[in-house]
PDB file of C-alpha atoms in Angstrom:
ATOM      1  CA  UNK A   1      -7.136  -8.260  12.760  1.00 91.00           C
ATOM      2  CA  UNK A   2      -4.332  -6.739  10.751  1.00 94.00           C
ATOM      3  CA  UNK A   3      -5.542  -4.198   8.237  1.00 96.00           C
ATOM      4  CA  UNK A   4      -3.310  -2.539   5.708  1.00 97.00           C
ATOM      5  CA  UNK A   5      -4.456   0.936   4.734  1.00 98.00           C
ATOM      6  CA  UNK A   6      -3.134   2.713   1.670  1.00 97.00           C
ATOM      7  CA  UNK A   7      -4.274   6.128   0.525  1.00 97.00           C
ATOM      8  CA  UNK A   8      -3.926   8.663  -2.232  1.00 95.00           C
ATOM      9  CA  UNK A   9      -4.809  12.235  -1.405  1.00 95.00           C
ATOM     10  CA  UNK A  10      -4.763  14.754  -4.208  1.00 93.00           C
ATOM     11  CA  UNK A  11      -2.638  17.476  -2.662  1.00 92.00           C
ATOM     12  CA  UNK A  12      -3.047  19.824  -5.609  1.00 92.00           C
ATOM     13  CA  UNK A  13      -6.788  20.090  -4.930  1.00 90.00           C
ATOM     14  CA  UNK A  14      -8.316  22.590  -2.481  1.00 92.00           C
ATOM     15  CA  UNK A  15      -7.537  21.566   1.084  1.00 95.00           C
ATOM     16  CA  UNK A  16      -5.532  18.550  -0.120  1.00 95.00           C
ATOM     17  CA  UNK A  17      -2.513  19.151   2.114  1.00 96.00           C
ATOM     18  CA  UNK A  18      -4.819  19.459   5.121  1.00 97.00           C
ATOM     19  CA  UNK A  19      -6.680  16.244   4.228  1.00 97.00           C
ATOM     20  CA  UNK A  20      -3.368  14.398   3.760  1.00 96.00           C
ATOM     21  CA  UNK A  21      -2.129  15.442   7.206  1.00 96.00           C
ATOM     22  CA  UNK A  22      -5.485  14.619   8.753  1.00 97.00           C
ATOM     23  CA  UNK A  23      -5.610  11.112   7.201  1.00 97.00           C
ATOM     24  CA  UNK A  24      -2.054  10.346   8.377  1.00 96.00           C
ATOM     25  CA  UNK A  25      -2.738  11.703  11.873  1.00 96.00           C
ATOM     26  CA  UNK A  26      -5.891   9.594  12.160  1.00 97.00           C
ATOM     27  CA  UNK A  27      -4.118   6.417  11.011  1.00 97.00           C
ATOM     28  CA  UNK A  28      -1.308   7.068  13.511  1.00 96.00           C
ATOM     29  CA  UNK A  29      -3.822   6.595  16.309  1.00 96.00           C
ATOM     30  CA  UNK A  30      -4.611   3.076  15.114  1.00 97.00           C
ATOM     31  CA  UNK A  31      -1.384   1.627  13.797  1.00 95.00           C
ATOM     32  CA  UNK A  32       2.093   1.823  12.433  1.00 94.00           C
ATOM     33  CA  UNK A  33       3.230   3.888   9.468  1.00 95.00           C
ATOM     34  CA  UNK A  34       5.357   1.668   7.237  1.00 95.00           C
ATOM     35  CA  UNK A  35       5.641   3.970   4.218  1.00 95.00           C
ATOM     36  CA  UNK A  36       4.507   7.496   3.409  1.00 92.00           C
ATOM     37  CA  UNK A  37       0.926   6.553   2.563  1.00 95.00           C
ATOM     38  CA  UNK A  38       0.811   3.047   3.989  1.00 96.00           C
ATOM     39  CA  UNK A  39      -0.238   2.038   7.507  1.00 97.00           C
ATOM     40  CA  UNK A  40      -0.540  -1.348   9.182  1.00 96.00           C
ATOM     41  CA  UNK A  41      -3.212  -1.322  11.869  1.00 96.00           C
ATOM     42  CA  UNK A  42      -3.828  -4.106  14.362  1.00 94.00           C
ATOM     43  CA  UNK A  43      -7.455  -3.425  15.252  1.00 96.00           C
ATOM     44  CA  UNK A  44     -10.598  -5.240  16.337  1.00 95.00           C
ATOM     45  CA  UNK A  45     -13.650  -5.087  14.059  1.00 95.00           C
ATOM     46  CA  UNK A  46     -15.171  -2.236  16.091  1.00 97.00           C
ATOM     47  CA  UNK A  47     -12.004  -0.127  15.861  1.00 97.00           C
ATOM     48  CA  UNK A  48     -11.712  -0.880  12.164  1.00 97.00           C
ATOM     49  CA  UNK A  49     -15.255   0.371  11.545  1.00 97.00           C
ATOM     50  CA  UNK A  50     -14.551   3.477  13.636  1.00 98.00           C
ATOM     51  CA  UNK A  51     -11.340   4.171  11.709  1.00 98.00           C
ATOM     52  CA  UNK A  52     -13.072   3.720   8.360  1.00 98.00           C
ATOM     53  CA  UNK A  53     -15.807   6.168   9.350  1.00 98.00           C
ATOM     54  CA  UNK A  54     -13.242   8.760  10.440  1.00 98.00           C
ATOM     55  CA  UNK A  55     -11.149   8.436   7.285  1.00 98.00           C
ATOM     56  CA  UNK A  56     -14.134   8.534   4.990  1.00 98.00           C
ATOM     57  CA  UNK A  57     -15.257  11.804   6.573  1.00 98.00           C
ATOM     58  CA  UNK A  58     -11.840  13.339   5.897  1.00 98.00           C
ATOM     59  CA  UNK A  59     -11.188  12.452   2.272  1.00 97.00           C
ATOM     60  CA  UNK A  60     -12.760  14.016  -0.768  1.00 96.00           C
ATOM     61  CA  UNK A  61     -13.971  10.868  -2.566  1.00 96.00           C
ATOM     62  CA  UNK A  62     -14.054  12.641  -5.908  1.00 94.00           C
ATOM     63  CA  UNK A  63     -10.251  13.057  -5.936  1.00 94.00           C
ATOM     64  CA  UNK A  64      -8.825  10.980  -3.045  1.00 96.00           C
ATOM     65  CA  UNK A  65      -8.941   7.266  -2.350  1.00 96.00           C
ATOM     66  CA  UNK A  66      -8.505   4.759   0.440  1.00 97.00           C
ATOM     67  CA  UNK A  67      -7.856   1.046   0.192  1.00 97.00           C
ATOM     68  CA  UNK A  68      -8.218  -1.447   3.030  1.00 97.00           C
ATOM     69  CA  UNK A  69      -6.618  -4.900   2.868  1.00 96.00           C
ATOM     70  CA  UNK A  70      -7.415  -7.436   5.555  1.00 93.00           C
ATOM     71  CA  UNK A  71      -4.187  -9.377   5.864  1.00 91.00           C
ATOM     72  CA  UNK A  72      -5.408 -12.304   7.958  1.00 81.00           C
ATOM     73  CA  UNK A  73      -3.880 -14.043  10.953  1.00 79.00           C
ATOM     74  CA  UNK A  74      -0.641 -15.117   9.298  1.00 84.00           C
ATOM     75  CA  UNK A  75       0.161 -11.661   7.942  1.00 85.00           C
ATOM     76  CA  UNK A  76       3.723 -11.541   9.272  1.00 86.00           C
ATOM     77  CA  UNK A  77       4.756 -14.382   6.996  1.00 87.00           C
ATOM     78  CA  UNK A  78       3.255 -12.599   3.997  1.00 89.00           C
ATOM     79  CA  UNK A  79       5.069  -9.291   4.279  1.00 94.00           C
ATOM     80  CA  UNK A  80       8.527  -8.468   2.972  1.00 95.00           C
ATOM     81  CA  UNK A  81      10.292  -5.149   3.300  1.00 95.00           C
ATOM     82  CA  UNK A  82      13.284  -4.011   1.234  1.00 95.00           C
ATOM     83  CA  UNK A  83      15.255  -0.819   1.696  1.00 95.00           C
ATOM     84  CA  UNK A  84      14.914   2.218   3.909  1.00 93.00           C
ATOM     85  CA  UNK A  85      12.535   2.921   6.775  1.00 75.00           C
ATOM     86  CA  UNK A  86      12.103  -0.588   8.026  1.00 55.00           C
ATOM     87  CA  UNK A  87       8.716  -0.836   9.730  1.00 51.00           C
ATOM     88  CA  UNK A  88       8.281  -1.740  13.334  1.00 48.00           C
ATOM     89  CA  UNK A  89       5.966  -4.455  14.487  1.00 48.00           C
ATOM     90  CA  UNK A  90       2.862  -2.945  16.095  1.00 44.00           C
ATOM     91  CA  UNK A  91       3.458  -5.335  18.999  1.00 47.00           C
ATOM     92  CA  UNK A  92       6.619  -3.346  19.632  1.00 47.00           C
ATOM     93  CA  UNK A  93       9.171  -5.726  18.132  1.00 46.00           C
ATOM     94  CA  UNK A  94      11.206  -5.227  15.009  1.00 47.00           C
ATOM     95  CA  UNK A  95       9.610  -6.827  11.994  1.00 49.00           C
ATOM     96  CA  UNK A  96      12.315  -8.960  10.397  1.00 44.00           C
TER      97      UNK A  96
ATOM     98  CA  UNK B   1      -0.618 -15.483  -6.463  1.00 91.00           C
ATOM     99  CA  UNK B   2      -1.770 -11.951  -5.809  1.00 94.00           C
ATOM    100  CA  UNK B   3       1.009  -9.719  -4.566  1.00 96.00           C
ATOM    101  CA  UNK B   4       0.468  -6.180  -3.403  1.00 97.00           C
ATOM    102  CA  UNK B   5       3.471  -3.939  -3.932  1.00 98.00           C
ATOM    103  CA  UNK B   6       3.833  -0.594  -2.220  1.00 97.00           C
ATOM    104  CA  UNK B   7       6.829   1.683  -2.574  1.00 97.00           C
ATOM    105  CA  UNK B   8       8.344   4.900  -1.331  1.00 95.00           C
ATOM    106  CA  UNK B   9      10.935   6.529  -3.538  1.00 95.00           C
ATOM    107  CA  UNK B  10      12.716   9.584  -2.200  1.00 93.00           C
ATOM    108  CA  UNK B  11      12.252  11.979  -5.104  1.00 92.00           C
ATOM    109  CA  UNK B  12      14.330  14.707  -3.513  1.00 92.00           C
ATOM    110  CA  UNK B  13      17.437  12.515  -3.665  1.00 90.00           C
ATOM    111  CA  UNK B  14      19.716  12.316  -6.722  1.00 92.00           C
ATOM    112  CA  UNK B  15      17.983  10.421  -9.523  1.00 95.00           C
ATOM    113  CA  UNK B  16      14.851   9.967  -7.389  1.00 95.00           C
ATOM    114  CA  UNK B  17      12.380  11.051 -10.079  1.00 96.00           C
ATOM    115  CA  UNK B  18      14.004   8.642 -12.527  1.00 97.00           C
ATOM    116  CA  UNK B  19      13.869   5.743 -10.021  1.00 97.00           C
ATOM    117  CA  UNK B  20      10.208   6.518  -9.267  1.00 96.00           C
ATOM    118  CA  UNK B  21       9.262   6.383 -12.961  1.00 96.00           C
ATOM    119  CA  UNK B  22      11.317   3.244 -13.454  1.00 97.00           C
ATOM    120  CA  UNK B  23       9.714   1.424 -10.496  1.00 97.00           C
ATOM    121  CA  UNK B  24       6.204   2.347 -11.706  1.00 96.00           C
ATOM    122  CA  UNK B  25       6.986   1.335 -15.295  1.00 96.00           C
ATOM    123  CA  UNK B  26       8.365  -2.020 -14.148  1.00 97.00           C
ATOM    124  CA  UNK B  27       5.316  -2.743 -11.961  1.00 97.00           C
ATOM    125  CA  UNK B  28       3.017  -1.840 -14.872  1.00 96.00           C
ATOM    126  CA  UNK B  29       4.396  -4.825 -16.765  1.00 96.00           C
ATOM    127  CA  UNK B  30       3.262  -7.184 -14.023  1.00 97.00           C
ATOM    128  CA  UNK B  31       0.012  -5.812 -12.665  1.00 95.00           C
ATOM    129  CA  UNK B  32      -2.526  -3.128 -12.090  1.00 94.00           C
ATOM    130  CA  UNK B  33      -1.873   0.260 -10.569  1.00 95.00           C
ATOM    131  CA  UNK B  34      -4.521   0.895  -7.912  1.00 95.00           C
ATOM    132  CA  UNK B  35      -3.036   4.015  -6.313  1.00 95.00           C
ATOM    133  CA  UNK B  36      -0.033   6.217  -7.007  1.00 92.00           C
ATOM    134  CA  UNK B  37       2.514   3.950  -5.330  1.00 95.00           C
ATOM    135  CA  UNK B  38       0.448   0.787  -4.998  1.00 96.00           C
ATOM    136  CA  UNK B  39       0.229  -2.073  -7.494  1.00 97.00           C
ATOM    137  CA  UNK B  40      -1.654  -5.357  -7.406  1.00 96.00           C
ATOM    138  CA  UNK B  41       0.162  -8.030  -9.395  1.00 96.00           C
ATOM    139  CA  UNK B  42      -1.259 -11.437 -10.254  1.00 94.00           C
ATOM    140  CA  UNK B  43       1.957 -13.386 -10.814  1.00 96.00           C
ATOM    141  CA  UNK B  44       3.363 -16.875 -10.505  1.00 95.00           C
ATOM    142  CA  UNK B  45       6.296 -17.462  -8.115  1.00 95.00           C
ATOM    143  CA  UNK B  46       8.810 -17.211 -10.973  1.00 97.00           C
ATOM    144  CA  UNK B  47       7.417 -13.874 -12.177  1.00 97.00           C
ATOM    145  CA  UNK B  48       7.307 -12.585  -8.614  1.00 97.00           C
ATOM    146  CA  UNK B  49      10.981 -13.406  -8.119  1.00 97.00           C
ATOM    147  CA  UNK B  50      11.838 -11.762 -11.453  1.00 98.00           C
ATOM    148  CA  UNK B  51       9.863  -8.635 -10.530  1.00 98.00           C
ATOM    149  CA  UNK B  52      11.545  -8.421  -7.125  1.00 98.00           C
ATOM    150  CA  UNK B  53      14.994  -8.669  -8.704  1.00 98.00           C
ATOM    151  CA  UNK B  54      14.180  -5.915 -11.196  1.00 98.00           C
ATOM    152  CA  UNK B  55      12.744  -3.571  -8.570  1.00 98.00           C
ATOM    153  CA  UNK B  56      15.592  -4.134  -6.157  1.00 98.00           C
ATOM    154  CA  UNK B  57      18.064  -3.176  -8.847  1.00 98.00           C
ATOM    155  CA  UNK B  58      16.232   0.114  -9.442  1.00 98.00           C
ATOM    156  CA  UNK B  59      15.744   1.476  -5.951  1.00 97.00           C
ATOM    157  CA  UNK B  60      18.344   3.066  -3.727  1.00 96.00           C
ATOM    158  CA  UNK B  61      17.865   0.993  -0.552  1.00 96.00           C
ATOM    159  CA  UNK B  62      19.397   3.698   1.615  1.00 95.00           C
ATOM    160  CA  UNK B  63      16.518   6.109   0.888  1.00 94.00           C
ATOM    161  CA  UNK B  64      13.776   4.147  -0.942  1.00 96.00           C
ATOM    162  CA  UNK B  65      11.694   1.176   0.138  1.00 96.00           C
ATOM    163  CA  UNK B  66       9.543  -1.586  -1.273  1.00 97.00           C
ATOM    164  CA  UNK B  67       6.983  -3.712   0.511  1.00 97.00           C
ATOM    165  CA  UNK B  68       5.467  -6.928  -0.805  1.00 97.00           C
ATOM    166  CA  UNK B  69       2.270  -8.389   0.638  1.00 96.00           C
ATOM    167  CA  UNK B  70       1.122 -11.815  -0.470  1.00 93.00           C
ATOM    168  CA  UNK B  71      -2.637 -11.517  -0.347  1.00 91.00           C
ATOM    169  CA  UNK B  72      -3.581 -15.191  -0.705  1.00 81.00           C
ATOM    170  CA  UNK B  73      -6.240 -16.916  -2.772  1.00 79.00           C
ATOM    171  CA  UNK B  74      -9.270 -15.098  -1.353  1.00 84.00           C
ATOM    172  CA  UNK B  75      -7.771 -11.648  -1.811  1.00 85.00           C
ATOM    173  CA  UNK B  76     -10.817 -10.167  -3.563  1.00 86.00           C
ATOM    174  CA  UNK B  77     -12.917 -10.551  -0.434  1.00 87.00           C
ATOM    175  CA  UNK B  78     -10.260  -8.809   1.639  1.00 89.00           C
ATOM    176  CA  UNK B  79      -9.947  -5.591  -0.336  1.00 94.00           C
ATOM    177  CA  UNK B  80     -12.125  -2.514  -0.063  1.00 95.00           C
ATOM    178  CA  UNK B  81     -11.769   0.643  -2.092  1.00 95.00           C
ATOM    179  CA  UNK B  82     -13.284   4.019  -1.222  1.00 95.00           C
ATOM    180  CA  UNK B  83     -13.184   7.138  -3.357  1.00 95.00           C
ATOM    181  CA  UNK B  84     -11.555   8.106  -6.616  1.00 93.00           C
ATOM    182  CA  UNK B  85      -9.631   6.015  -9.137  1.00 75.00           C
ATOM    183  CA  UNK B  86     -11.402   2.741  -8.657  1.00 55.00           C
ATOM    184  CA  UNK B  87      -8.996  -0.067  -9.512  1.00 51.00           C
ATOM    185  CA  UNK B  88      -9.609  -2.543 -12.236  1.00 48.00           C
ATOM    186  CA  UNK B  89      -9.433  -6.257 -11.687  1.00 48.00           C
ATOM    187  CA  UNK B  90      -6.301  -7.675 -13.305  1.00 44.00           C
ATOM    188  CA  UNK B  91      -8.562 -10.278 -14.913  1.00 47.00           C
ATOM    189  CA  UNK B  92     -10.070  -7.366 -16.829  1.00 47.00           C
ATOM    190  CA  UNK B  93     -13.275  -6.928 -14.848  1.00 46.00           C
ATOM    191  CA  UNK B  94     -14.202  -4.048 -12.595  1.00 47.00           C
ATOM    192  CA  UNK B  95     -13.414  -4.782  -8.973  1.00 49.00           C
ATOM    193  CA  UNK B  96     -16.600  -4.002  -7.039  1.00 44.00           C
TER     194      UNK B  96
END
């Protein structure tokens, strides 16, 4: 399943910079960074659960947030990119 | 149609802060801000096209980027939010 993860980490709060780095680092192990705070992760349900648990231990839910979007099987047809930093397909091919 | 829009604007480049404000302001006219650089817009195909044209005139494609995700009819079931700044449903109800 393709899951889009977006996050906001309040970097002006205590430990915010550390949490931001930690969230990004954790997402990197599961998918492809497509923008600063946006990752596309091709995961199975077990990996998705595992990733959610990890991320939710890192953030401070009173000031940070995470959003998960399940994009479905035909996700490639539903995504458009404009401008810099074109994302790469997690399968290893350029996403056109 | 529900379209998720995510963007990265390079604020350290010339005019970056202005482009960032302009992109956010434009998205606000079409949908709901759910995170700093993430909007959910319930639009018809004509409005979506119009919004894309406006945004693509604002950004500097050499340093900024936009991504559009068409979430499909059952989008509410596919979104999960954790932590601060709970988004509001564009229909005016809290998204639970």
